[in-house]
mmCIF file of C-alpha atoms in Angstrom:
data_model
loop_
_atom_site.group_PDB
_atom_site.id
_atom_site.type_symbol
_atom_site.label_atom_id
_atom_site.label_comp_id
_atom_site.label_asym_id
_atom_site.label_seq_id
_atom_site.Cartn_x
_atom_site.Cartn_y
_atom_site.Cartn_z
ATOM 1 C CA UNK Z 8 91.269 72.838 106.020
ATOM 2 C CA UNK Z 9 90.242 76.116 107.768
ATOM 3 C CA UNK Z 10 89.795 80.270 108.030
ATOM 4 C CA UNK Z 11 93.354 80.490 108.286
ATOM 5 C CA UNK Z 12 94.532 77.856 105.756
ATOM 6 C CA UNK Z 13 91.867 79.201 103.229
ATOM 7 C CA UNK Z 14 93.277 82.366 103.980
ATOM 8 C CA UNK Z 15 97.581 82.128 104.205
ATOM 9 C CA UNK Z 16 95.964 79.811 100.571
ATOM 10 C CA UNK Z 17 94.449 82.907 99.044
ATOM 11 C CA UNK Z 18 97.141 85.469 99.929
ATOM 12 C CA UNK Z 19 100.262 83.163 98.881
ATOM 13 C CA UNK Z 20 97.292 82.689 95.486
ATOM 14 C CA UNK Z 21 98.000 86.818 95.012
ATOM 15 C CA UNK Z 22 100.344 87.903 95.805
ATOM 16 C CA UNK Z 23 102.852 84.649 95.049
ATOM 17 C CA UNK Z 24 104.599 83.662 92.986
ATOM 18 C CA UNK Z 25 104.314 79.502 91.186
ATOM 19 C CA UNK Z 26 107.072 77.641 89.580
ATOM 20 C CA UNK Z 27 109.499 79.044 86.745
ATOM 21 C CA UNK Z 28 111.798 78.240 84.527
ATOM 22 C CA UNK Z 29 115.827 78.878 86.699
ATOM 23 C CA UNK Z 30 117.920 80.801 84.022
ATOM 24 C CA UNK Z 31 121.585 79.826 85.111
ATOM 25 C CA UNK Z 32 120.011 75.984 84.506
ATOM 26 C CA UNK Z 33 118.307 73.985 81.267
ATOM 27 C CA UNK Z 34 115.296 72.749 81.810
ATOM 28 C CA UNK Z 35 115.235 73.386 85.776
ATOM 29 C CA UNK Z 36 112.383 74.839 87.286
ATOM 30 C CA UNK Z 37 112.614 77.197 91.037
ATOM 31 C CA UNK Z 38 109.733 76.257 93.610
ATOM 32 C CA UNK Z 39 110.444 79.328 95.591
ATOM 33 C CA UNK Z 40 107.347 80.154 98.521
ATOM 34 C CA UNK Z 41 107.084 83.910 97.766
ATOM 35 C CA UNK Z 42 104.870 86.430 98.932
ATOM 36 C CA UNK Z 43 105.012 90.102 98.587
ATOM 37 C CA UNK Z 44 102.948 93.312 99.897
ATOM 38 C CA UNK Z 45 103.613 96.427 101.418
ATOM 39 C CA UNK Z 46 101.250 95.719 103.937
ATOM 40 C CA UNK Z 47 103.249 95.207 106.872
ATOM 41 C CA UNK Z 48 99.359 92.595 108.644
ATOM 42 C CA UNK Z 49 99.171 90.464 105.911
ATOM 43 C CA UNK Z 50 103.161 89.152 106.180
ATOM 44 C CA UNK Z 51 102.927 88.609 109.777
ATOM 45 C CA UNK Z 52 99.550 86.595 108.765
ATOM 46 C CA UNK Z 53 101.625 84.533 106.031
ATOM 47 C CA UNK Z 54 104.535 84.022 108.183
ATOM 48 C CA UNK Z 55 102.133 82.842 111.788
ATOM 49 C CA UNK Z 56 100.969 80.364 108.982
ATOM 50 C CA UNK Z 57 103.736 79.294 107.663
ATOM 51 C CA UNK Z 58 105.625 78.943 110.796
ATOM 52 C CA UNK Z 59 102.886 77.130 113.100
ATOM 53 C CA UNK Z 60 101.004 75.435 110.393
ATOM 54 C CA UNK Z 61 103.440 73.862 107.924
ATOM 55 C CA UNK Z 62 106.093 73.864 110.671
ATOM 56 C CA UNK Z 63 108.758 76.382 108.484
ATOM 57 C CA UNK Z 64 111.597 77.498 110.701
ATOM 58 C CA UNK Z 65 112.821 81.483 110.854
ATOM 59 C CA UNK Z 66 116.334 80.181 109.545
ATOM 60 C CA UNK Z 67 114.660 79.116 106.204
ATOM 61 C CA UNK Z 68 112.591 82.695 105.503
ATOM 62 C CA UNK Z 69 114.274 84.890 103.877
ATOM 63 C CA UNK Z 70 112.846 88.811 102.930
ATOM 64 C CA UNK Z 71 113.536 91.448 100.660
ATOM 65 C CA UNK Z 72 112.263 94.418 100.693
ATOM 66 C CA UNK Z 73 111.812 97.296 97.914
ATOM 67 C CA UNK Z 74 111.868 100.979 98.975
ATOM 68 C CA UNK Z 75 112.304 104.335 97.268
ATOM 69 C CA UNK Z 76 114.989 106.801 97.290
ATOM 70 C CA UNK Z 77 114.719 109.060 99.653
ATOM 71 C CA UNK Z 78 113.007 107.042 102.166
ATOM 72 C CA UNK Z 79 115.030 105.293 105.164
ATOM 73 C CA UNK Z 80 116.688 102.735 104.777
ATOM 74 C CA UNK Z 81 118.099 101.355 108.156
ATOM 75 C CA UNK Z 82 114.612 102.146 109.373
ATOM 76 C CA UNK Z 83 112.854 100.293 106.851
ATOM 77 C CA UNK Z 84 114.858 97.364 107.983
ATOM 78 C CA UNK Z 85 115.047 98.208 111.764
ATOM 79 C CA UNK Z 86 110.931 97.613 110.436
ATOM 80 C CA UNK Z 87 110.162 94.213 109.093
ATOM 81 C CA UNK Z 88 113.201 93.025 111.565
ATOM 82 C CA UNK Z 89 110.773 94.462 114.249
ATOM 83 C CA UNK Z 90 107.165 93.469 112.294
ATOM 84 C CA UNK Z 91 108.284 89.194 111.052
ATOM 85 C CA UNK Z 92 110.460 88.682 113.322
ATOM 86 C CA UNK Z 93 113.965 87.777 110.622
ATOM 87 C CA UNK Z 94 116.860 88.764 111.539
ATOM 88 C CA UNK Z 95 118.306 91.217 108.954
ATOM 89 C CA UNK Z 96 120.915 88.794 108.514
ATOM 90 C CA UNK Z 97 118.598 86.983 106.154
ATOM 91 C CA UNK Z 98 117.658 89.640 104.393
ATOM 92 C CA UNK Z 99 118.583 90.128 101.627
ATOM 93 C CA UNK Z 100 119.480 92.731 98.911
ATOM 94 C CA UNK Z 101 117.519 96.398 99.558
ATOM 95 C CA UNK Z 102 116.344 96.994 96.213
ATOM 96 C CA UNK Z 103 116.016 100.889 96.058
ATOM 97 C CA UNK Z 104 113.802 102.479 92.759
ATOM 98 C CA UNK Z 105 113.576 105.293 91.990
ATOM 99 C CA UNK Z 106 111.378 108.102 93.555
ATOM 100 C CA UNK Z 107 108.898 107.575 94.453
ATOM 101 C CA UNK Z 108 105.479 109.541 95.287
ATOM 102 C CA UNK Z 109 104.794 108.340 99.028
ATOM 103 C CA UNK Z 110 108.127 109.203 100.552
ATOM 104 C CA UNK Z 111 107.997 108.418 104.302
ATOM 105 C CA UNK Z 112 104.624 107.590 103.921
ATOM 106 C CA UNK Z 113 105.478 104.181 102.418
ATOM 107 C CA UNK Z 114 107.952 101.451 105.121
ATOM 108 C CA UNK Z 115 108.705 99.800 101.431
ATOM 109 C CA UNK Z 116 107.075 96.409 100.154
ATOM 110 C CA UNK Z 117 108.489 93.129 101.702
ATOM 111 C CA UNK Z 118 108.711 89.779 99.627
ATOM 112 C CA UNK Z 119 108.766 86.250 102.233
ATOM 113 C CA UNK Z 120 110.826 84.084 100.750
ATOM 114 C CA UNK Z 121 111.479 79.587 101.064
ATOM 115 C CA UNK Z 122 113.639 77.489 98.461
ATOM 116 C CA UNK Z 123 111.302 74.410 99.469
ATOM 117 C CA UNK Z 124 110.556 72.297 96.534
ATOM 118 C CA UNK Z 125 108.635 69.735 99.855
ATOM 119 C CA UNK Z 126 106.815 72.570 100.480
ATOM 120 C CA UNK Z 127 105.759 74.511 97.046
ATOM 121 C CA UNK Z 128 104.052 70.751 96.487
ATOM 122 C CA UNK Z 129 102.578 70.851 99.987
ATOM 123 C CA UNK Z 130 101.178 74.273 99.486
ATOM 124 C CA UNK Z 131 100.018 74.209 95.945
ATOM 125 C CA UNK Z 132 97.849 71.047 96.355
ATOM 126 C CA UNK Z 133 96.397 72.274 99.644
ATOM 127 C CA UNK Z 134 95.918 76.018 96.938
ATOM 128 C CA UNK Z 135 94.371 72.829 94.514
ATOM 129 C CA UNK Z 136 92.370 71.292 96.962
ATOM 130 C CA UNK Z 137 90.976 74.926 98.315
ATOM 131 C CA UNK Z 138 90.108 76.108 94.495
ATOM 132 C CA UNK Z 139 88.056 72.613 94.257
ATOM 133 C CA UNK Z 140 86.144 73.747 97.263
ATOM 134 C CA UNK Z 141 85.941 77.631 95.476
ATOM 135 C CA UNK Z 142 84.904 76.073 92.438
ATOM 136 C CA UNK Z 143 82.050 73.043 93.460
#
């Protein structure tokens, strides 16, 4: 495990989601790998890790933005498309929240989502190993 592994697993540990019950099916879990952040650099580093270290293909990655009323949705979607290299055809519907305090200053919040149980379990195991090293 090197520095990029440690950084990206920590990003997932702190900014990501865990397996959770799927509301649609009884006793079924959702094992999506997700990270949400406003900082495009954090998102780019995490995507680099997914692509280069874990072999995730671009086609499997979905993005979802949260923006505020008054923000330019088209401009923000273009921004995240360019920064991430993910085409807008792979964006889930953008969520528009009530007006925030920083209209025009924020680039929105970006959620990276990959539905892949095998990837989730692999990352969970890597994180378990990292946590073991840290807690010695």
